[in-house]
mmCIF file of C-alpha atoms in Angstrom:
data_model
loop_
_atom_site.group_PDB
_atom_site.id
_atom_site.type_symbol
_atom_site.label_atom_id
_atom_site.label_comp_id
_atom_site.label_asym_id
_atom_site.label_seq_id
_atom_site.Cartn_x
_atom_site.Cartn_y
_atom_site.Cartn_z
ATOM 1 C CA GLU A 1 115.579 94.461 83.981
ATOM 2 C CA ALA A 2 114.640 95.376 87.552
ATOM 3 C CA GLY A 3 111.565 93.707 88.960
ATOM 4 C CA VAL A 4 108.695 95.097 91.006
ATOM 5 C CA ALA A 5 110.028 96.617 94.213
ATOM 6 C CA GLN A 6 108.059 96.757 97.458
ATOM 7 C CA SER A 7 108.794 98.125 100.892
ATOM 8 C CA PRO A 8 108.813 97.448 103.701
ATOM 9 C CA ARG A 9 109.119 93.656 103.507
ATOM 10 C CA TYR A 10 107.699 93.171 106.985
ATOM 11 C CA LYS A 11 105.560 95.285 109.270
ATOM 12 C CA ILE A 12 104.112 94.606 112.705
ATOM 13 C CA ILE A 13 101.555 97.008 114.127
ATOM 14 C CA GLU A 14 98.823 97.040 116.717
ATOM 15 C CA LYS A 15 95.164 97.146 115.784
ATOM 16 C CA ARG A 16 93.775 100.607 115.149
ATOM 17 C CA GLN A 17 97.184 101.870 114.021
ATOM 18 C CA SER A 18 97.886 103.040 110.477
ATOM 19 C CA VAL A 19 100.288 101.550 107.968
ATOM 20 C CA ALA A 20 101.439 102.329 104.436
ATOM 21 C CA PHE A 21 103.066 100.165 101.786
ATOM 22 C CA TRP A 22 105.020 101.343 98.761
ATOM 23 C CA CYS A 23 105.393 99.803 95.319
ATOM 24 C CA ASN A 24 107.626 100.684 92.390
ATOM 25 C CA PRO A 25 106.525 98.808 89.258
ATOM 26 C CA ILE A 26 108.609 97.663 86.339
ATOM 27 C CA SER A 27 109.546 100.597 84.131
ATOM 28 C CA GLY A 28 107.052 101.146 81.346
ATOM 29 C CA HIS A 29 104.274 99.048 82.851
ATOM 30 C CA ALA A 30 101.070 101.034 82.695
ATOM 31 C CA THR A 31 98.976 98.758 84.871
ATOM 32 C CA LEU A 32 99.566 98.292 88.592
ATOM 33 C CA TYR A 33 97.725 95.976 90.982
ATOM 34 C CA TRP A 34 97.526 95.576 94.733
ATOM 35 C CA TYR A 35 96.563 92.126 96.014
ATOM 36 C CA GLN A 36 95.884 90.843 99.507
ATOM 37 C CA GLN A 37 97.037 87.278 100.197
ATOM 38 C CA ILE A 38 95.803 85.737 103.420
ATOM 39 C CA LEU A 39 97.742 82.701 104.634
ATOM 40 C CA GLY A 40 96.589 79.575 102.829
ATOM 41 C CA GLN A 41 94.727 81.464 100.106
ATOM 42 C CA GLY A 42 95.415 82.832 96.669
ATOM 43 C CA PRO A 43 95.943 86.530 96.011
ATOM 44 C CA LYS A 44 92.775 88.609 96.023
ATOM 45 C CA LEU A 45 92.689 91.808 93.973
ATOM 46 C CA LEU A 46 92.203 94.981 95.994
ATOM 47 C CA ILE A 47 92.709 97.647 93.346
ATOM 48 C CA GLN A 48 93.900 97.993 89.760
ATOM 49 C CA PHE A 49 95.368 101.171 88.237
ATOM 50 C CA GLN A 50 95.845 102.006 84.584
ATOM 51 C CA ASN A 51 98.465 104.771 84.600
ATOM 52 C CA ASN A 52 97.169 106.993 87.417
ATOM 53 C CA GLY A 53 93.481 106.124 87.031
ATOM 54 C CA VAL A 54 91.560 103.463 88.945
ATOM 55 C CA VAL A 55 90.222 100.635 86.764
ATOM 56 C CA ASP A 56 88.781 98.402 89.481
ATOM 57 C CA ASP A 57 88.515 98.967 93.226
ATOM 58 C CA SER A 58 85.373 96.943 93.812
ATOM 59 C CA GLN A 59 87.099 94.685 96.361
ATOM 60 C CA LEU A 60 88.840 97.469 98.286
ATOM 61 C CA PRO A 61 87.384 98.056 101.790
ATOM 62 C CA LYS A 62 87.169 101.770 101.267
ATOM 63 C CA ASP A 63 86.261 102.576 104.851
ATOM 64 C CA ARG A 64 89.827 101.739 105.885
ATOM 65 C CA PHE A 65 91.924 101.101 102.778
ATOM 66 C CA SER A 66 93.111 103.711 100.303
ATOM 67 C CA ALA A 67 95.559 103.639 97.427
ATOM 68 C CA GLU A 68 97.017 106.153 95.059
ATOM 69 C CA ARG A 69 99.272 106.279 92.031
ATOM 70 C CA LEU A 70 99.666 109.994 91.557
ATOM 71 C CA LYS A 71 102.196 110.180 88.713
ATOM 72 C CA GLY A 72 101.317 106.882 87.079
ATOM 73 C CA VAL A 73 104.458 105.170 88.390
ATOM 74 C CA ASP A 74 104.893 104.442 92.118
ATOM 75 C CA SER A 75 101.934 103.546 94.266
ATOM 76 C CA THR A 76 101.103 103.513 97.962
ATOM 77 C CA LEU A 77 98.495 101.451 99.773
ATOM 78 C CA LYS A 78 97.328 102.624 103.184
ATOM 79 C CA ILE A 79 95.305 100.981 105.914
ATOM 80 C CA GLN A 80 93.773 103.221 108.562
ATOM 81 C CA PRO A 81 92.832 101.946 111.092
ATOM 82 C CA ALA A 82 94.119 98.378 110.872
ATOM 83 C CA LYS A 83 92.125 95.385 112.105
ATOM 84 C CA LEU A 84 93.350 91.947 113.139
ATOM 85 C CA GLU A 85 91.902 90.421 109.963
ATOM 86 C CA ASP A 86 94.143 92.665 107.848
ATOM 87 C CA SER A 87 97.099 90.428 108.719
ATOM 88 C CA ALA A 88 98.238 89.181 105.315
ATOM 89 C CA VAL A 89 100.846 89.578 102.608
ATOM 90 C CA TYR A 90 100.206 92.585 100.378
ATOM 91 C CA LEU A 91 101.461 91.964 96.876
ATOM 92 C CA CYS A 92 102.025 94.561 94.208
ATOM 93 C CA ALA A 93 102.121 93.551 90.552
ATOM 94 C CA SER A 94 102.613 95.437 87.311
ATOM 95 C CA SER A 95 101.808 94.426 83.793
ATOM 96 C CA PHE A 96 101.718 95.243 80.128
ATOM 97 C CA TRP A 97 99.168 94.130 77.565
ATOM 98 C CA THR A 98 100.665 91.569 75.144
ATOM 99 C CA GLY A 99 97.726 91.663 72.778
ATOM 100 C CA GLU A 100 96.418 88.382 74.117
ATOM 101 C CA SER A 101 96.676 88.687 77.855
ATOM 102 C CA ASP A 102 97.844 90.813 80.714
ATOM 103 C CA THR A 103 101.191 89.395 81.871
ATOM 104 C CA GLN A 104 101.565 90.330 85.516
ATOM 105 C CA TYR A 105 104.878 90.473 87.364
ATOM 106 C CA PHE A 106 104.710 90.348 91.134
ATOM 107 C CA GLY A 107 106.872 91.956 93.772
ATOM 108 C CA PRO A 108 108.036 90.037 96.873
ATOM 109 C CA GLY A 109 105.197 91.421 98.996
ATOM 110 C CA THR A 110 104.906 93.076 102.388
ATOM 111 C CA ARG A 111 103.978 90.786 105.245
ATOM 112 C CA LEU A 112 101.710 92.651 107.670
ATOM 113 C CA THR A 113 101.007 91.370 111.158
ATOM 114 C CA VAL A 114 98.331 93.160 113.163
ATOM 115 C CA LEU A 115 98.426 92.433 116.908
ATOM 116 C CA GLY B 1 81.770 86.518 91.644
ATOM 117 C CA GLN B 2 83.916 83.960 89.868
ATOM 118 C CA GLN B 3 85.562 81.293 91.993
ATOM 119 C CA LEU B 4 88.299 78.854 91.158
ATOM 120 C CA ASN B 5 88.632 75.476 92.841
ATOM 121 C CA GLN B 6 92.102 73.999 92.860
ATOM 122 C CA SER B 7 92.855 70.414 93.704
ATOM 123 C CA PRO B 8 94.478 68.766 95.399
ATOM 124 C CA GLN B 9 95.099 71.222 98.212
ATOM 125 C CA SER B 10 98.469 69.610 98.937
ATOM 126 C CA MET B 11 100.678 66.845 97.577
ATOM 127 C CA PHE B 12 103.577 64.897 99.046
ATOM 128 C CA ILE B 13 105.569 63.043 96.424
ATOM 129 C CA GLN B 14 108.897 61.340 95.934
ATOM 130 C CA GLU B 15 111.567 62.917 93.772
ATOM 131 C CA GLY B 16 111.246 61.664 90.205
ATOM 132 C CA GLU B 17 107.479 61.185 90.318
ATOM 133 C CA ASP B 18 105.063 62.966 88.022
ATOM 134 C CA VAL B 19 102.517 65.426 89.427
ATOM 135 C CA SER B 20 99.078 66.473 88.228
ATOM 136 C CA MET B 21 96.906 69.260 89.557
ATOM 137 C CA ASN B 22 93.833 70.972 88.231
ATOM 138 C CA CYS B 23 91.658 74.005 88.482
ATOM 139 C CA THR B 24 87.940 74.305 87.804
ATOM 140 C CA SER B 25 85.642 77.278 87.554
ATOM 141 C CA SER B 26 81.906 77.850 87.610
ATOM 142 C CA SER B 27 82.255 80.219 84.663
ATOM 143 C CA ILE B 28 84.424 80.492 81.569
ATOM 144 C CA PHE B 29 87.720 82.299 81.146
ATOM 145 C CA ASN B 30 89.536 83.508 78.035
ATOM 146 C CA THR B 31 92.990 82.956 79.532
ATOM 147 C CA TRP B 32 94.321 80.489 82.066
ATOM 148 C CA LEU B 33 97.568 81.149 83.920
ATOM 149 C CA TRP B 34 99.698 78.973 86.161
ATOM 150 C CA TYR B 35 102.019 80.514 88.769
ATOM 151 C CA LYS B 36 104.507 79.180 91.328
ATOM 152 C CA GLN B 37 105.122 80.922 94.629
ATOM 153 C CA ASP B 38 108.171 80.267 96.783
ATOM 154 C CA PRO B 39 108.201 81.229 100.481
ATOM 155 C CA GLY B 40 108.643 84.946 100.987
ATOM 156 C CA GLU B 41 108.270 85.738 97.306
ATOM 157 C CA GLY B 42 105.535 86.795 94.938
ATOM 158 C CA PRO B 43 104.017 84.398 92.388
ATOM 159 C CA VAL B 44 106.020 83.816 89.208
ATOM 160 C CA LEU B 45 104.273 83.034 85.930
ATOM 161 C CA LEU B 46 105.002 79.514 84.621
ATOM 162 C CA ILE B 47 102.619 79.035 81.705
ATOM 163 C CA ALA B 48 99.907 81.082 79.987
ATOM 164 C CA LEU B 49 97.115 79.498 77.922
ATOM 165 C CA TYR B 50 94.993 81.508 75.502
ATOM 166 C CA LYS B 51 92.764 79.086 73.585
ATOM 167 C CA ALA B 52 90.404 76.279 74.523
ATOM 168 C CA GLY B 53 92.128 72.930 74.028
ATOM 169 C CA GLU B 54 95.595 74.495 73.960
ATOM 170 C CA LEU B 55 98.427 72.366 75.338
ATOM 171 C CA THR B 56 101.612 74.254 76.249
ATOM 172 C CA SER B 57 104.901 73.076 77.724
ATOM 173 C CA ASN B 58 107.656 74.849 79.625
ATOM 174 C CA GLY B 59 110.460 72.389 80.301
ATOM 175 C CA ARG B 60 109.086 69.648 82.544
ATOM 176 C CA LEU B 61 105.796 71.509 82.956
ATOM 177 C CA THR B 62 102.797 70.984 80.703
ATOM 178 C CA ALA B 63 99.470 72.781 81.025
ATOM 179 C CA GLN B 64 96.204 72.470 79.163
ATOM 180 C CA PHE B 65 93.287 74.829 78.650
ATOM 181 C CA GLY B 66 90.118 72.774 79.005
ATOM 182 C CA ILE B 67 87.706 72.489 76.073
ATOM 183 C CA THR B 68 84.831 73.847 78.135
ATOM 184 C CA ARG B 69 86.993 76.900 79.081
ATOM 185 C CA LYS B 70 86.045 76.195 82.690
ATOM 186 C CA ASP B 71 89.096 74.174 83.672
ATOM 187 C CA SER B 72 92.818 73.800 83.305
ATOM 188 C CA PHE B 73 95.439 71.223 84.232
ATOM 189 C CA LEU B 74 99.106 71.404 85.136
ATOM 190 C CA ASN B 75 101.448 68.443 84.990
ATOM 191 C CA ILE B 76 105.024 68.304 86.249
ATOM 192 C CA SER B 77 107.143 65.410 85.059
ATOM 193 C CA ALA B 78 110.106 63.879 86.878
ATOM 194 C CA SER B 79 109.800 66.166 89.913
ATOM 195 C CA ILE B 80 112.914 67.529 91.608
ATOM 196 C CA PRO B 81 113.354 69.113 95.062
ATOM 197 C CA SER B 82 113.268 72.668 93.684
ATOM 198 C CA ASP B 83 109.704 72.071 92.439
ATOM 199 C CA VAL B 84 108.606 72.541 96.058
ATOM 200 C CA GLY B 85 106.264 75.492 96.439
ATOM 201 C CA ILE B 86 102.683 76.598 96.005
ATOM 202 C CA TYR B 87 101.162 76.417 92.542
ATOM 203 C CA PHE B 88 98.314 78.779 91.707
ATOM 204 C CA CYS B 89 95.981 78.835 88.768
ATOM 205 C CA ALA B 90 94.396 82.080 87.658
ATOM 206 C CA GLY B 91 91.772 82.940 85.079
ATOM 207 C CA GLN B 92 91.334 86.118 83.063
ATOM 208 C CA LEU B 93 88.507 87.532 80.992
ATOM 209 C CA ARG B 94 89.330 89.857 78.087
ATOM 210 C CA THR B 95 86.296 91.908 79.012
ATOM 211 C CA ASN B 96 87.652 92.469 82.507
ATOM 212 C CA ALA B 97 90.719 94.586 81.723
ATOM 213 C CA GLY B 98 93.153 91.820 82.607
ATOM 214 C CA LYS B 99 91.812 91.208 86.094
ATOM 215 C CA SER B 100 92.961 87.804 87.356
ATOM 216 C CA THR B 101 90.966 85.526 89.650
ATOM 217 C CA PHE B 102 93.222 83.161 91.605
ATOM 218 C CA GLY B 103 92.635 79.727 93.076
ATOM 219 C CA ASP B 104 93.804 78.929 96.599
ATOM 220 C CA GLY B 105 96.809 76.943 95.458
ATOM 221 C CA THR B 106 98.255 73.443 95.572
ATOM 222 C CA THR B 107 101.173 73.025 97.974
ATOM 223 C CA LEU B 108 103.754 70.625 96.610
ATOM 224 C CA THR B 109 106.319 68.859 98.776
ATOM 225 C CA VAL B 110 108.986 66.731 97.095
ATOM 226 C CA LYS B 111 110.904 64.224 99.184
ATOM 227 C CA PRO B 112 114.444 63.547 97.972
#
């Protein structure tokens, strides 16, 4: 079974530029997550989708970050304009409900460096 | 919001030694999860715990869900070089649609 795919793997931009990340979840997984992982910290949830609807975006800096999952499958996360503090790894995860918990499978992440 | 405190922050051990790490929270969780993250990769689930007091093993790894539901422990026995990585705990609430809160990780280094 193919895992969660993300692209690009690395991106270097200058502050105030825009950037977009793409995620293709595991087939059949209804829930998709975007996390931000700053060096030395654990992943922090940015946004959670259930199919193509937003479940939780309370931690998403909406003045500069946006995300969509138009057809309930692939998702894109955009930052516009980027700030230095946005340098981090952006992880996408997808999951299915087991009846007891939400088993999340992570992609390899996109490492963003903002100069 | 909920915060998880993981300790120790880092560990340097000799191959063959046992390892213990823990995670504490200011509030309760219904599910505790332990992940391992290798460099350049996303976290991979190691063990999931669903009930207070539960003790679950996965090979040389054993994890426990604390009785108070505010803590969890992970033990690795007879460590080997490929155990190197960052170990994260995460808590979930059933009322929170599967949202996971992560700790900041324990970095494990194993010397051959």
